[in-house]
Amino acid sequence: MSDETTPTGGTAGAVEQLAENTCWELLRSAGVSRLAVWVEDHPDIFPVNHAVDHGTVVFRTAEGTKLSAALADVPVALEADGYDAGTGLAWSVVVKGRAGRIGRAEELEATADLPLLPWQAGPKGVFVRIVPGLVTGRRFPVADPSVWRTALSDAHRAAPE
Amino acid sequence: MSDETTPTGGTAGAVEQLAENTCWELLRSAGVSRLAVWVEDHPDIFPVNHAVDHGTVVFRTAEGTKLSAALADVPVALEADGYDAGTGLAWSVVVKGRAGRIGRAEELEATADLPLLPWQAGPKGVFVRIVPGLVTGRRFPVADPSVWRTALSDAHRAAPE
């Protein structure tokens, strides 16, 4: 199963900065991302299952969790990444902005149709929306595809959307 | 290719807290992780290719990058995750600690044998070590394996180590 390759020295460091619309396309294609947030005196990271909604990113979490407690209009960063076996390139997109709970009834109703699954099974009472201040992305050749590769993008492309 | 399943409502929220030695095993099995660090007035996230080294986590990054600039003995969090198709469970491990560049000659020499690949192809001049203050992990059933799953753990298990 190992498909270890030699480092792609010939294309060393060929990083492509992605246009914002490409970033959004990639975000839509990824089901799982990681959210970074400051908790007490440290950054912390939580995997979340996000959806893109009218230029914002929405995810669900459980009431009473550490993540839930940390999310009160604070600056956050959400990162999604993936690997395209066809091109041999990986990508990473980061959304920086403020996270806030979706509280008003009409807003909650509007999220009902989003393909939002909780990142773990079980009741997930809190919907959180990230309003982006900055969306950036990069595409780059990877040194060792067998280590880097994630099936996230493939998996999500195969899912109904 | 879609292997979408119904949410595992029966095991709702059955989160298992992992022992620290299990966390380290899982960290060793994962080649890629995400590093959260505070940059200016926001958290930021960078995918990195890490290695475990005597109770610390080491990775490489390029001199002059934003990540490199941000890493001067600051609190960071590094998260790795994966999905085990055999058990239907996902896991997430977070290492919180301080990151510092590996600068002394003898320390750099000691990293030469680590299976450290840069997260993208190209010269990577800076070695960074995270000395953990806290290592925590969870294992949990996922709502939709087709969205969650990442091949990272599988890929790395197949690689020589």
PDB file of C-alpha atoms in Angstrom:
ATOM      1  CA  MET A   1       0.000   0.000   0.000  1.00  0.00           C
ATOM      2  CA  SER A   2       2.992   2.256   0.374  1.00  0.00           C
ATOM      3  CA  ASP A   3       3.334   4.702  -2.475  1.00  0.00           C
ATOM      4  CA  GLU A   4       6.255   6.594  -1.052  1.00  0.00           C
ATOM      5  CA  THR A   5       7.961   8.758  -3.620  1.00  0.00           C
ATOM      6  CA  THR A   6      11.077  10.827  -3.743  1.00  0.00           C
ATOM      7  CA  PRO A   7      10.714  14.429  -2.734  1.00  0.00           C
ATOM      8  CA  THR A   8       9.725  16.595  -5.673  1.00  0.00           C
ATOM      9  CA  GLY A   9      12.854  18.641  -5.560  1.00  0.00           C
ATOM     10  CA  GLY A  10      12.362  19.926  -9.064  1.00  0.00           C
ATOM     11  CA  THR A  11       9.293  21.917  -8.138  1.00  0.00           C
ATOM     12  CA  ALA A  12      10.684  22.991  -4.824  1.00  0.00           C
ATOM     13  CA  GLY A  13       8.516  25.484  -3.024  1.00  0.00           C
ATOM     14  CA  ALA A  14       6.219  26.206  -5.935  1.00  0.00           C
ATOM     15  CA  VAL A  15       3.421  27.602  -3.800  1.00  0.00           C
ATOM     16  CA  GLU A  16       0.383  28.928  -5.603  1.00  0.00           C
ATOM     17  CA  GLN A  17      -1.698  31.505  -3.762  1.00  0.00           C
ATOM     18  CA  LEU A  18      -5.337  30.774  -4.441  1.00  0.00           C
ATOM     19  CA  ALA A  19      -8.021  33.219  -5.481  1.00  0.00           C
ATOM     20  CA  GLU A  20     -10.801  33.692  -2.957  1.00  0.00           C
ATOM     21  CA  ASN A  21     -13.434  31.988  -5.119  1.00  0.00           C
ATOM     22  CA  THR A  22     -11.152  28.956  -5.416  1.00  0.00           C
ATOM     23  CA  CYS A  23     -10.807  28.939  -1.639  1.00  0.00           C
ATOM     24  CA  TRP A  24     -14.585  28.845  -1.257  1.00  0.00           C
ATOM     25  CA  GLU A  25     -14.872  26.020  -3.796  1.00  0.00           C
ATOM     26  CA  LEU A  26     -12.332  23.985  -1.852  1.00  0.00           C
ATOM     27  CA  LEU A  27     -14.050  24.756   1.446  1.00  0.00           C
ATOM     28  CA  ARG A  28     -17.305  23.485  -0.033  1.00  0.00           C
ATOM     29  CA  SER A  29     -15.583  20.314  -1.193  1.00  0.00           C
ATOM     30  CA  ALA A  30     -14.244  19.501   2.275  1.00  0.00           C
ATOM     31  CA  GLY A  31     -16.483  18.060   4.939  1.00  0.00           C
ATOM     32  CA  VAL A  32     -14.091  18.231   7.859  1.00  0.00           C
ATOM     33  CA  SER A  33     -11.952  21.133   8.959  1.00  0.00           C
ATOM     34  CA  ARG A  34     -10.083  22.185  12.079  1.00  0.00           C
ATOM     35  CA  LEU A  35     -11.011  25.177  14.164  1.00  0.00           C
ATOM     36  CA  ALA A  36      -8.375  27.062  16.136  1.00  0.00           C
ATOM     37  CA  VAL A  37      -9.530  29.160  19.042  1.00  0.00           C
ATOM     38  CA  TRP A  38      -7.872  30.691  22.079  1.00  0.00           C
ATOM     39  CA  VAL A  39      -8.934  28.910  25.282  1.00  0.00           C
ATOM     40  CA  GLU A  40      -7.665  30.404  28.525  1.00  0.00           C
ATOM     41  CA  ASP A  41      -3.915  30.752  27.961  1.00  0.00           C
ATOM     42  CA  HIS A  42      -3.420  28.502  24.949  1.00  0.00           C
ATOM     43  CA  PRO A  43      -4.630  27.959  21.449  1.00  0.00           C
ATOM     44  CA  ASP A  44      -6.719  24.843  21.047  1.00  0.00           C
ATOM     45  CA  ILE A  45      -7.873  22.922  17.973  1.00  0.00           C
ATOM     46  CA  PHE A  46     -11.114  21.097  17.357  1.00  0.00           C
ATOM     47  CA  PRO A  47     -12.105  19.113  14.292  1.00  0.00           C
ATOM     48  CA  VAL A  48     -15.492  20.272  13.024  1.00  0.00           C
ATOM     49  CA  ASN A  49     -17.815  19.362  10.221  1.00  0.00           C
ATOM     50  CA  HIS A  50     -18.536  22.600   8.434  1.00  0.00           C
ATOM     51  CA  ALA A  51     -20.796  23.886   5.709  1.00  0.00           C
ATOM     52  CA  VAL A  52     -20.511  26.997   3.588  1.00  0.00           C
ATOM     53  CA  ASP A  53     -23.526  29.292   3.819  1.00  0.00           C
ATOM     54  CA  HIS A  54     -23.713  32.537   1.847  1.00  0.00           C
ATOM     55  CA  GLY A  55     -20.125  33.564   2.356  1.00  0.00           C
ATOM     56  CA  THR A  56     -19.944  32.323   5.918  1.00  0.00           C
ATOM     57  CA  VAL A  57     -18.937  29.012   7.479  1.00  0.00           C
ATOM     58  CA  VAL A  58     -21.330  27.216   9.813  1.00  0.00           C
ATOM     59  CA  PHE A  59     -20.768  24.218  12.069  1.00  0.00           C
ATOM     60  CA  ARG A  60     -22.443  22.464  14.966  1.00  0.00           C
ATOM     61  CA  THR A  61     -21.123  21.628  18.376  1.00  0.00           C
ATOM     62  CA  ALA A  62     -22.542  20.342  21.634  1.00  0.00           C
ATOM     63  CA  GLU A  63     -23.831  22.574  24.379  1.00  0.00           C
ATOM     64  CA  GLY A  64     -21.558  22.532  27.372  1.00  0.00           C
ATOM     65  CA  THR A  65     -18.364  21.488  25.633  1.00  0.00           C
ATOM     66  CA  LYS A  66     -15.105  23.349  25.942  1.00  0.00           C
ATOM     67  CA  LEU A  67     -15.477  24.481  22.363  1.00  0.00           C
ATOM     68  CA  SER A  68     -18.971  25.754  23.003  1.00  0.00           C
ATOM     69  CA  ALA A  69     -17.776  27.708  26.024  1.00  0.00           C
ATOM     70  CA  ALA A  70     -14.905  29.256  24.105  1.00  0.00           C
ATOM     71  CA  LEU A  71     -17.037  30.586  21.282  1.00  0.00           C
ATOM     72  CA  ALA A  72     -18.398  33.953  22.247  1.00  0.00           C
ATOM     73  CA  ASP A  73     -17.611  36.350  19.428  1.00  0.00           C
ATOM     74  CA  VAL A  74     -13.916  35.577  19.469  1.00  0.00           C
ATOM     75  CA  PRO A  75     -11.380  35.603  16.632  1.00  0.00           C
ATOM     76  CA  VAL A  76     -10.945  32.122  15.220  1.00  0.00           C
ATOM     77  CA  ALA A  77      -9.275  30.403  12.299  1.00  0.00           C
ATOM     78  CA  LEU A  78     -10.733  27.463  10.440  1.00  0.00           C
ATOM     79  CA  GLU A  79      -8.521  25.414   8.151  1.00  0.00           C
ATOM     80  CA  ALA A  80      -9.416  22.767   5.599  1.00  0.00           C
ATOM     81  CA  ASP A  81      -6.942  20.869   3.470  1.00  0.00           C
ATOM     82  CA  GLY A  82      -6.759  18.065   1.008  1.00  0.00           C
ATOM     83  CA  TYR A  83      -4.682  16.278  -1.543  1.00  0.00           C
ATOM     84  CA  ASP A  84      -5.459  15.823  -5.220  1.00  0.00           C
ATOM     85  CA  ALA A  85      -3.914  12.585  -6.452  1.00  0.00           C
ATOM     86  CA  GLY A  86      -4.561  13.655 -10.050  1.00  0.00           C
ATOM     87  CA  THR A  87      -2.293  16.678  -9.885  1.00  0.00           C
ATOM     88  CA  GLY A  88      -0.055  15.610  -7.014  1.00  0.00           C
ATOM     89  CA  LEU A  89      -0.848  18.880  -5.283  1.00  0.00           C
ATOM     90  CA  ALA A  90      -2.112  19.526  -1.787  1.00  0.00           C
ATOM     91  CA  TRP A  91      -4.099  22.568  -0.758  1.00  0.00           C
ATOM     92  CA  SER A  92      -4.816  24.396   2.465  1.00  0.00           C
ATOM     93  CA  VAL A  93      -7.459  27.075   2.952  1.00  0.00           C
ATOM     94  CA  VAL A  94      -7.767  29.208   6.092  1.00  0.00           C
ATOM     95  CA  VAL A  95     -10.769  31.320   7.054  1.00  0.00           C
ATOM     96  CA  LYS A  96     -10.067  33.927   9.697  1.00  0.00           C
ATOM     97  CA  GLY A  97     -12.922  35.734  11.322  1.00  0.00           C
ATOM     98  CA  ARG A  98     -15.199  35.913  14.291  1.00  0.00           C
ATOM     99  CA  ALA A  99     -17.283  33.050  15.535  1.00  0.00           C
ATOM    100  CA  GLY A 100     -20.669  33.563  17.086  1.00  0.00           C
ATOM    101  CA  ARG A 101     -23.504  31.323  18.095  1.00  0.00           C
ATOM    102  CA  ILE A 102     -26.517  31.370  15.858  1.00  0.00           C
ATOM    103  CA  GLY A 103     -29.207  32.327  18.281  1.00  0.00           C
ATOM    104  CA  ARG A 104     -32.111  34.026  16.621  1.00  0.00           C
ATOM    105  CA  ALA A 105     -34.945  31.769  15.561  1.00  0.00           C
ATOM    106  CA  GLU A 106     -34.969  32.865  11.933  1.00  0.00           C
ATOM    107  CA  GLU A 107     -31.256  32.306  11.610  1.00  0.00           C
ATOM    108  CA  LEU A 108     -31.509  28.838  13.084  1.00  0.00           C
ATOM    109  CA  GLU A 109     -34.322  28.028  10.725  1.00  0.00           C
ATOM    110  CA  ALA A 110     -32.188  29.110   7.792  1.00  0.00           C
ATOM    111  CA  THR A 111     -29.517  26.588   8.730  1.00  0.00           C
ATOM    112  CA  ALA A 112     -31.953  23.673   8.675  1.00  0.00           C
ATOM    113  CA  ASP A 113     -31.242  22.912   5.034  1.00  0.00           C
ATOM    114  CA  LEU A 114     -27.476  23.043   5.321  1.00  0.00           C
ATOM    115  CA  PRO A 115     -25.649  19.716   4.968  1.00  0.00           C
ATOM    116  CA  LEU A 116     -24.466  20.012   8.537  1.00  0.00           C
ATOM    117  CA  LEU A 117     -23.444  16.942  10.408  1.00  0.00           C
ATOM    118  CA  PRO A 118     -21.938  17.093  13.847  1.00  0.00           C
ATOM    119  CA  TRP A 119     -18.269  16.092  13.957  1.00  0.00           C
ATOM    120  CA  GLN A 120     -19.144  13.314  16.319  1.00  0.00           C
ATOM    121  CA  ALA A 121     -22.371  11.395  16.761  1.00  0.00           C
ATOM    122  CA  GLY A 122     -24.750  12.618  19.430  1.00  0.00           C
ATOM    123  CA  PRO A 123     -26.876  15.666  20.129  1.00  0.00           C
ATOM    124  CA  LYS A 124     -25.333  18.893  18.931  1.00  0.00           C
ATOM    125  CA  GLY A 125     -27.246  21.835  20.239  1.00  0.00           C
ATOM    126  CA  VAL A 126     -25.184  24.830  19.240  1.00  0.00           C
ATOM    127  CA  PHE A 127     -24.873  26.213  15.735  1.00  0.00           C
ATOM    128  CA  VAL A 128     -21.897  28.485  15.207  1.00  0.00           C
ATOM    129  CA  ARG A 129     -21.296  30.849  12.323  1.00  0.00           C
ATOM    130  CA  ILE A 130     -17.922  32.230  11.310  1.00  0.00           C
ATOM    131  CA  VAL A 131     -18.108  35.561   9.519  1.00  0.00           C
ATOM    132  CA  PRO A 132     -14.846  35.738   7.599  1.00  0.00           C
ATOM    133  CA  GLY A 133     -12.549  38.694   7.726  1.00  0.00           C
ATOM    134  CA  LEU A 134      -9.941  37.017   5.550  1.00  0.00           C
ATOM    135  CA  VAL A 135      -9.957  33.926   3.366  1.00  0.00           C
ATOM    136  CA  THR A 136      -6.629  32.688   2.052  1.00  0.00           C
ATOM    137  CA  GLY A 137      -5.441  29.526   0.411  1.00  0.00           C
ATOM    138  CA  ARG A 138      -2.398  27.851  -1.031  1.00  0.00           C
ATOM    139  CA  ARG A 139      -1.776  24.953  -3.357  1.00  0.00           C
ATOM    140  CA  PHE A 140       1.601  23.245  -3.313  1.00  0.00           C
ATOM    141  CA  PRO A 141       3.478  20.100  -4.295  1.00  0.00           C
ATOM    142  CA  VAL A 142       3.987  17.741  -1.387  1.00  0.00           C
ATOM    143  CA  ALA A 143       7.198  16.083  -0.394  1.00  0.00           C
ATOM    144  CA  ASP A 144       5.630  12.708   0.303  1.00  0.00           C
ATOM    145  CA  PRO A 145       2.087  12.105  -0.911  1.00  0.00           C
ATOM    146  CA  SER A 146       1.779   8.868   1.065  1.00  0.00           C
ATOM    147  CA  VAL A 147       2.135  10.794   4.303  1.00  0.00           C
ATOM    148  CA  TRP A 148       0.195  13.852   3.333  1.00  0.00           C
ATOM    149  CA  ARG A 149      -2.764  12.455   1.516  1.00  0.00           C
ATOM    150  CA  THR A 150      -6.186  12.750   3.012  1.00  0.00           C
ATOM    151  CA  ALA A 151      -9.258  11.242   1.463  1.00  0.00           C
ATOM    152  CA  LEU A 152     -11.420  14.081   2.726  1.00  0.00           C
ATOM    153  CA  SER A 153     -11.794  15.823  -0.592  1.00  0.00           C
ATOM    154  CA  ASP A 154     -12.409  12.596  -2.473  1.00  0.00           C
ATOM    155  CA  ALA A 155     -14.899  11.397   0.103  1.00  0.00           C
ATOM    156  CA  HIS A 156     -16.853  14.591   0.051  1.00  0.00           C
ATOM    157  CA  ARG A 157     -16.913  14.830  -3.711  1.00  0.00           C
ATOM    158  CA  ALA A 158     -18.568  11.436  -3.751  1.00  0.00           C
ATOM    159  CA  ALA A 159     -21.223  12.507  -1.288  1.00  0.00           C
ATOM    160  CA  PRO A 160     -24.487  14.098  -2.398  1.00  0.00           C
ATOM    161  CA  GLU A 161     -24.451  17.851  -2.106  1.00  0.00           C
TER     162      GLU A 161
ATOM    163  CA  MET B   1     -17.444   5.435  -3.772  1.00  0.00           C
ATOM    164  CA  SER B   2     -19.870   6.944  -1.325  1.00  0.00           C
ATOM    165  CA  ASP B   3     -20.214   4.919   1.807  1.00  0.00           C
ATOM    166  CA  GLU B   4     -22.602   7.261   3.547  1.00  0.00           C
ATOM    167  CA  THR B   5     -24.301   5.718   6.534  1.00  0.00           C
ATOM    168  CA  THR B   6     -27.023   6.728   8.889  1.00  0.00           C
ATOM    169  CA  PRO B   7     -25.898   8.621  11.952  1.00  0.00           C
ATOM    170  CA  THR B   8     -24.951   6.299  14.780  1.00  0.00           C
ATOM    171  CA  GLY B   9     -27.667   7.537  17.080  1.00  0.00           C
ATOM    172  CA  GLY B  10     -27.446   4.486  19.266  1.00  0.00           C
ATOM    173  CA  THR B  11     -23.989   5.346  20.479  1.00  0.00           C
ATOM    174  CA  ALA B  12     -24.708   9.040  20.699  1.00  0.00           C
ATOM    175  CA  GLY B  13     -21.886  11.004  22.188  1.00  0.00           C
ATOM    176  CA  ALA B  14     -19.948   8.006  23.477  1.00  0.00           C
ATOM    177  CA  VAL B  15     -16.675   9.866  23.778  1.00  0.00           C
ATOM    178  CA  GLU B  16     -13.720   7.944  25.139  1.00  0.00           C
ATOM    179  CA  GLN B  17     -10.954   9.963  26.759  1.00  0.00           C
ATOM    180  CA  LEU B  18      -7.640   8.449  25.765  1.00  0.00           C
ATOM    181  CA  ALA B  19      -4.731   7.610  28.014  1.00  0.00           C
ATOM    182  CA  GLU B  20      -1.588   9.607  27.327  1.00  0.00           C
ATOM    183  CA  ASN B  21       0.368   6.623  25.971  1.00  0.00           C
ATOM    184  CA  THR B  22      -2.460   5.968  23.510  1.00  0.00           C
ATOM    185  CA  CYS B  23      -2.275   9.609  22.449  1.00  0.00           C
ATOM    186  CA  TRP B  24       1.436   9.241  21.715  1.00  0.00           C
ATOM    187  CA  GLU B  25       0.848   6.053  19.740  1.00  0.00           C
ATOM    188  CA  LEU B  26      -1.724   7.824  17.616  1.00  0.00           C
ATOM    189  CA  LEU B  27       0.556  10.828  17.138  1.00  0.00           C
ATOM    190  CA  ARG B  28       3.279   8.492  15.919  1.00  0.00           C
ATOM    191  CA  SER B  29       0.846   6.877  13.488  1.00  0.00           C
ATOM    192  CA  ALA B  30      -0.135  10.207  11.901  1.00  0.00           C
ATOM    193  CA  GLY B  31       2.155  11.938   9.448  1.00  0.00           C
ATOM    194  CA  VAL B  32       0.264  15.188   9.117  1.00  0.00           C
ATOM    195  CA  SER B  33      -1.137  17.390  11.837  1.00  0.00           C
ATOM    196  CA  ARG B  34      -2.321  20.966  12.186  1.00  0.00           C
ATOM    197  CA  LEU B  35      -0.586  23.547  14.291  1.00  0.00           C
ATOM    198  CA  ALA B  36      -2.533  26.403  15.873  1.00  0.00           C
ATOM    199  CA  VAL B  37      -0.612  29.493  16.861  1.00  0.00           C
ATOM    200  CA  TRP B  38      -1.532  33.062  17.662  1.00  0.00           C
ATOM    201  CA  VAL B  39      -0.390  35.450  14.910  1.00  0.00           C
ATOM    202  CA  GLU B  40      -0.893  39.157  15.553  1.00  0.00           C
ATOM    203  CA  ASP B  41      -4.546  39.381  16.566  1.00  0.00           C
ATOM    204  CA  HIS B  42      -5.856  36.038  15.368  1.00  0.00           C
ATOM    205  CA  PRO B  43      -5.257  32.360  15.701  1.00  0.00           C
ATOM    206  CA  ASP B  44      -3.863  30.772  12.575  1.00  0.00           C
ATOM    207  CA  ILE B  45      -3.518  27.143  11.481  1.00  0.00           C
ATOM    208  CA  PHE B  46      -0.794  25.485   9.475  1.00  0.00           C
ATOM    209  CA  PRO B  47      -0.608  21.877   8.341  1.00  0.00           C
ATOM    210  CA  VAL B  48       2.705  20.355   9.349  1.00  0.00           C
ATOM    211  CA  ASN B  49       4.424  17.033   8.961  1.00  0.00           C
ATOM    212  CA  HIS B  50       5.477  16.050  12.436  1.00  0.00           C
ATOM    213  CA  ALA B  51       7.541  13.393  14.135  1.00  0.00           C
ATOM    214  CA  VAL B  52       7.538  12.247  17.736  1.00  0.00           C
ATOM    215  CA  ASP B  53      10.927  12.509  19.423  1.00  0.00           C
ATOM    216  CA  HIS B  54      11.446  11.453  23.038  1.00  0.00           C
ATOM    217  CA  GLY B  55       8.214  12.876  24.368  1.00  0.00           C
ATOM    218  CA  THR B  56       8.288  15.960  22.182  1.00  0.00           C
ATOM    219  CA  VAL B  57       6.907  16.756  18.741  1.00  0.00           C
ATOM    220  CA  VAL B  58       9.227  18.053  16.038  1.00  0.00           C
ATOM    221  CA  PHE B  59       8.444  19.507  12.626  1.00  0.00           C
ATOM    222  CA  ARG B  60      10.141  21.494   9.898  1.00  0.00           C
ATOM    223  CA  THR B  61       9.164  24.749   8.313  1.00  0.00           C
ATOM    224  CA  ALA B  62      10.771  27.220   5.954  1.00  0.00           C
ATOM    225  CA  GLU B  63      12.814  30.181   7.110  1.00  0.00           C
ATOM    226  CA  GLY B  64      10.997  33.420   6.509  1.00  0.00           C
ATOM    227  CA  THR B  65       7.465  32.086   6.448  1.00  0.00           C
ATOM    228  CA  LYS B  66       4.669  33.466   8.560  1.00  0.00           C
ATOM    229  CA  LEU B  67       4.756  30.303  10.618  1.00  0.00           C
ATOM    230  CA  SER B  68       8.467  30.602  11.164  1.00  0.00           C
ATOM    231  CA  ALA B  69       8.068  34.198  12.305  1.00  0.00           C
ATOM    232  CA  ALA B  70       5.313  33.307  14.731  1.00  0.00           C
ATOM    233  CA  LEU B  71       7.260  30.609  16.496  1.00  0.00           C
ATOM    234  CA  ALA B  72       9.333  32.162  19.213  1.00  0.00           C
ATOM    235  CA  ASP B  73       8.631  30.272  22.401  1.00  0.00           C
ATOM    236  CA  VAL B  74       4.889  30.790  22.184  1.00  0.00           C
ATOM    237  CA  PRO B  75       2.045  28.563  23.389  1.00  0.00           C
ATOM    238  CA  VAL B  76       0.791  26.387  20.564  1.00  0.00           C
ATOM    239  CA  ALA B  77      -1.561  23.473  20.019  1.00  0.00           C
ATOM    240  CA  LEU B  78      -0.940  20.673  17.574  1.00  0.00           C
ATOM    241  CA  GLU B  79      -3.794  18.382  16.598  1.00  0.00           C
ATOM    242  CA  ALA B  80      -3.764  15.104  14.706  1.00  0.00           C
ATOM    243  CA  ASP B  81      -6.803  13.066  13.877  1.00  0.00           C
ATOM    244  CA  GLY B  82      -7.858  10.030  11.951  1.00  0.00           C
ATOM    245  CA  TYR B  83     -10.563   7.529  11.287  1.00  0.00           C
ATOM    246  CA  ASP B  84     -10.412   3.784  11.806  1.00  0.00           C
ATOM    247  CA  ALA B  85     -12.695   2.048   9.323  1.00  0.00           C
ATOM    248  CA  GLY B  86     -12.368  -1.176  11.273  1.00  0.00           C
ATOM    249  CA  THR B  87     -13.985   0.188  14.418  1.00  0.00           C
ATOM    250  CA  GLY B  88     -15.955   3.046  12.884  1.00  0.00           C
ATOM    251  CA  LEU B  89     -14.329   5.384  15.367  1.00  0.00           C
ATOM    252  CA  ALA B  90     -12.490   8.628  14.798  1.00  0.00           C
ATOM    253  CA  TRP B  91      -9.857  10.034  17.101  1.00  0.00           C
ATOM    254  CA  SER B  92      -8.373  13.422  17.797  1.00  0.00           C
ATOM    255  CA  VAL B  93      -5.243  14.089  19.826  1.00  0.00           C
ATOM    256  CA  VAL B  94      -4.102  17.567  20.899  1.00  0.00           C
ATOM    257  CA  VAL B  95      -0.658  18.477  22.200  1.00  0.00           C
ATOM    258  CA  LYS B  96      -0.494  21.794  23.997  1.00  0.00           C
ATOM    259  CA  GLY B  97       2.837  23.273  24.840  1.00  0.00           C
ATOM    260  CA  ARG B  98       5.492  25.719  23.824  1.00  0.00           C
ATOM    261  CA  ALA B  99       7.171  25.762  20.460  1.00  0.00           C
ATOM    262  CA  GLY B 100      10.766  26.721  20.025  1.00  0.00           C
ATOM    263  CA  ARG B 101      13.257  26.568  17.218  1.00  0.00           C
ATOM    264  CA  ILE B 102      15.889  23.921  17.478  1.00  0.00           C
ATOM    265  CA  GLY B 103      19.011  25.970  17.284  1.00  0.00           C
ATOM    266  CA  ARG B 104      21.945  24.321  18.967  1.00  0.00           C
ATOM    267  CA  ALA B 105      24.119  22.201  16.735  1.00  0.00           C
ATOM    268  CA  GLU B 106      23.847  19.049  18.818  1.00  0.00           C
ATOM    269  CA  GLU B 107      20.080  19.287  18.933  1.00  0.00           C
ATOM    270  CA  LEU B 108      19.878  19.730  15.178  1.00  0.00           C
ATOM    271  CA  GLU B 109      22.127  16.754  14.694  1.00  0.00           C
ATOM    272  CA  ALA B 110      19.869  14.651  16.861  1.00  0.00           C
ATOM    273  CA  THR B 111      16.913  15.352  14.583  1.00  0.00           C
ATOM    274  CA  ALA B 112      18.725  14.108  11.493  1.00  0.00           C
ATOM    275  CA  ASP B 113      17.414  10.584  11.925  1.00  0.00           C
ATOM    276  CA  LEU B 114      13.806  11.575  12.495  1.00  0.00           C
ATOM    277  CA  PRO B 115      11.367  10.710   9.702  1.00  0.00           C
ATOM    278  CA  LEU B 116      10.760  14.390   9.123  1.00  0.00           C
ATOM    279  CA  LEU B 117       9.453  15.548   5.816  1.00  0.00           C
ATOM    280  CA  PRO B 118       8.513  19.139   5.181  1.00  0.00           C
ATOM    281  CA  TRP B 119       4.778  19.686   4.738  1.00  0.00           C
ATOM    282  CA  GLN B 120       5.438  21.004   1.280  1.00  0.00           C
ATOM    283  CA  ALA B 121       8.281  20.322  -1.107  1.00  0.00           C
ATOM    284  CA  GLY B 122      11.193  22.715  -1.058  1.00  0.00           C
ATOM    285  CA  PRO B 123      13.914  23.782   1.342  1.00  0.00           C
ATOM    286  CA  LYS B 124      12.827  23.793   4.969  1.00  0.00           C
ATOM    287  CA  GLY B 125      15.425  25.431   7.103  1.00  0.00           C
ATOM    288  CA  VAL B 126      13.824  25.647  10.520  1.00  0.00           C
ATOM    289  CA  PHE B 127      13.305  22.761  12.882  1.00  0.00           C
ATOM    290  CA  VAL B 128      10.760  23.384  15.597  1.00  0.00           C
ATOM    291  CA  ARG B 129      10.215  21.377  18.746  1.00  0.00           C
ATOM    292  CA  ILE B 130       7.059  21.423  20.826  1.00  0.00           C
ATOM    293  CA  VAL B 131       7.604  20.553  24.458  1.00  0.00           C
ATOM    294  CA  PRO B 132       4.202  19.395  25.635  1.00  0.00           C
ATOM    295  CA  GLY B 133       2.524  20.708  28.720  1.00  0.00           C
ATOM    296  CA  LEU B 134      -0.628  18.696  28.144  1.00  0.00           C
ATOM    297  CA  VAL B 135      -1.480  15.816  25.840  1.00  0.00           C
ATOM    298  CA  THR B 136      -5.122  14.862  25.515  1.00  0.00           C
ATOM    299  CA  GLY B 137      -7.100  12.701  23.157  1.00  0.00           C
ATOM    300  CA  ARG B 138     -10.572  11.469  22.415  1.00  0.00           C
ATOM    301  CA  ARG B 139     -12.036   8.620  20.442  1.00  0.00           C
ATOM    302  CA  PHE B 140     -15.623   8.856  19.280  1.00  0.00           C
ATOM    303  CA  PRO B 141     -18.162   7.439  16.837  1.00  0.00           C
ATOM    304  CA  VAL B 142     -18.696   9.668  13.826  1.00  0.00           C
ATOM    305  CA  ALA B 143     -21.987  10.762  12.406  1.00  0.00           C
ATOM    306  CA  ASP B 144     -20.974  10.264   8.785  1.00  0.00           C
ATOM    307  CA  PRO B 145     -17.804   8.304   8.090  1.00  0.00           C
ATOM    308  CA  SER B 146     -17.827   9.276   4.410  1.00  0.00           C
ATOM    309  CA  VAL B 147     -17.382  12.909   5.345  1.00  0.00           C
ATOM    310  CA  TRP B 148     -15.069  12.422   8.266  1.00  0.00           C
ATOM    311  CA  ARG B 149     -12.674   9.825   7.061  1.00  0.00           C
ATOM    312  CA  THR B 150      -9.081  10.696   6.432  1.00  0.00           C
ATOM    313  CA  ALA B 151      -6.572   8.273   5.017  1.00  0.00           C
ATOM    314  CA  LEU B 152      -3.744   9.830   6.971  1.00  0.00           C
ATOM    315  CA  SER B 153      -3.512   7.106   9.559  1.00  0.00           C
ATOM    316  CA  ASP B 154      -3.785   4.340   6.974  1.00  0.00           C
ATOM    317  CA  ALA B 155      -1.215   5.975   4.740  1.00  0.00           C
ATOM    318  CA  HIS B 156       1.285   6.408   7.499  1.00  0.00           C
ATOM    319  CA  ARG B 157       0.839   2.912   8.836  1.00  0.00           C
ATOM    320  CA  ALA B 158       1.862   1.649   5.420  1.00  0.00           C
ATOM    321  CA  ALA B 159       4.987   3.768   5.374  1.00  0.00           C
ATOM    322  CA  PRO B 160       8.286   2.512   6.757  1.00  0.00           C
ATOM    323  CA  GLU B 161       8.931   3.777  10.250  1.00  0.00           C
TER     324      GLU B 161
END
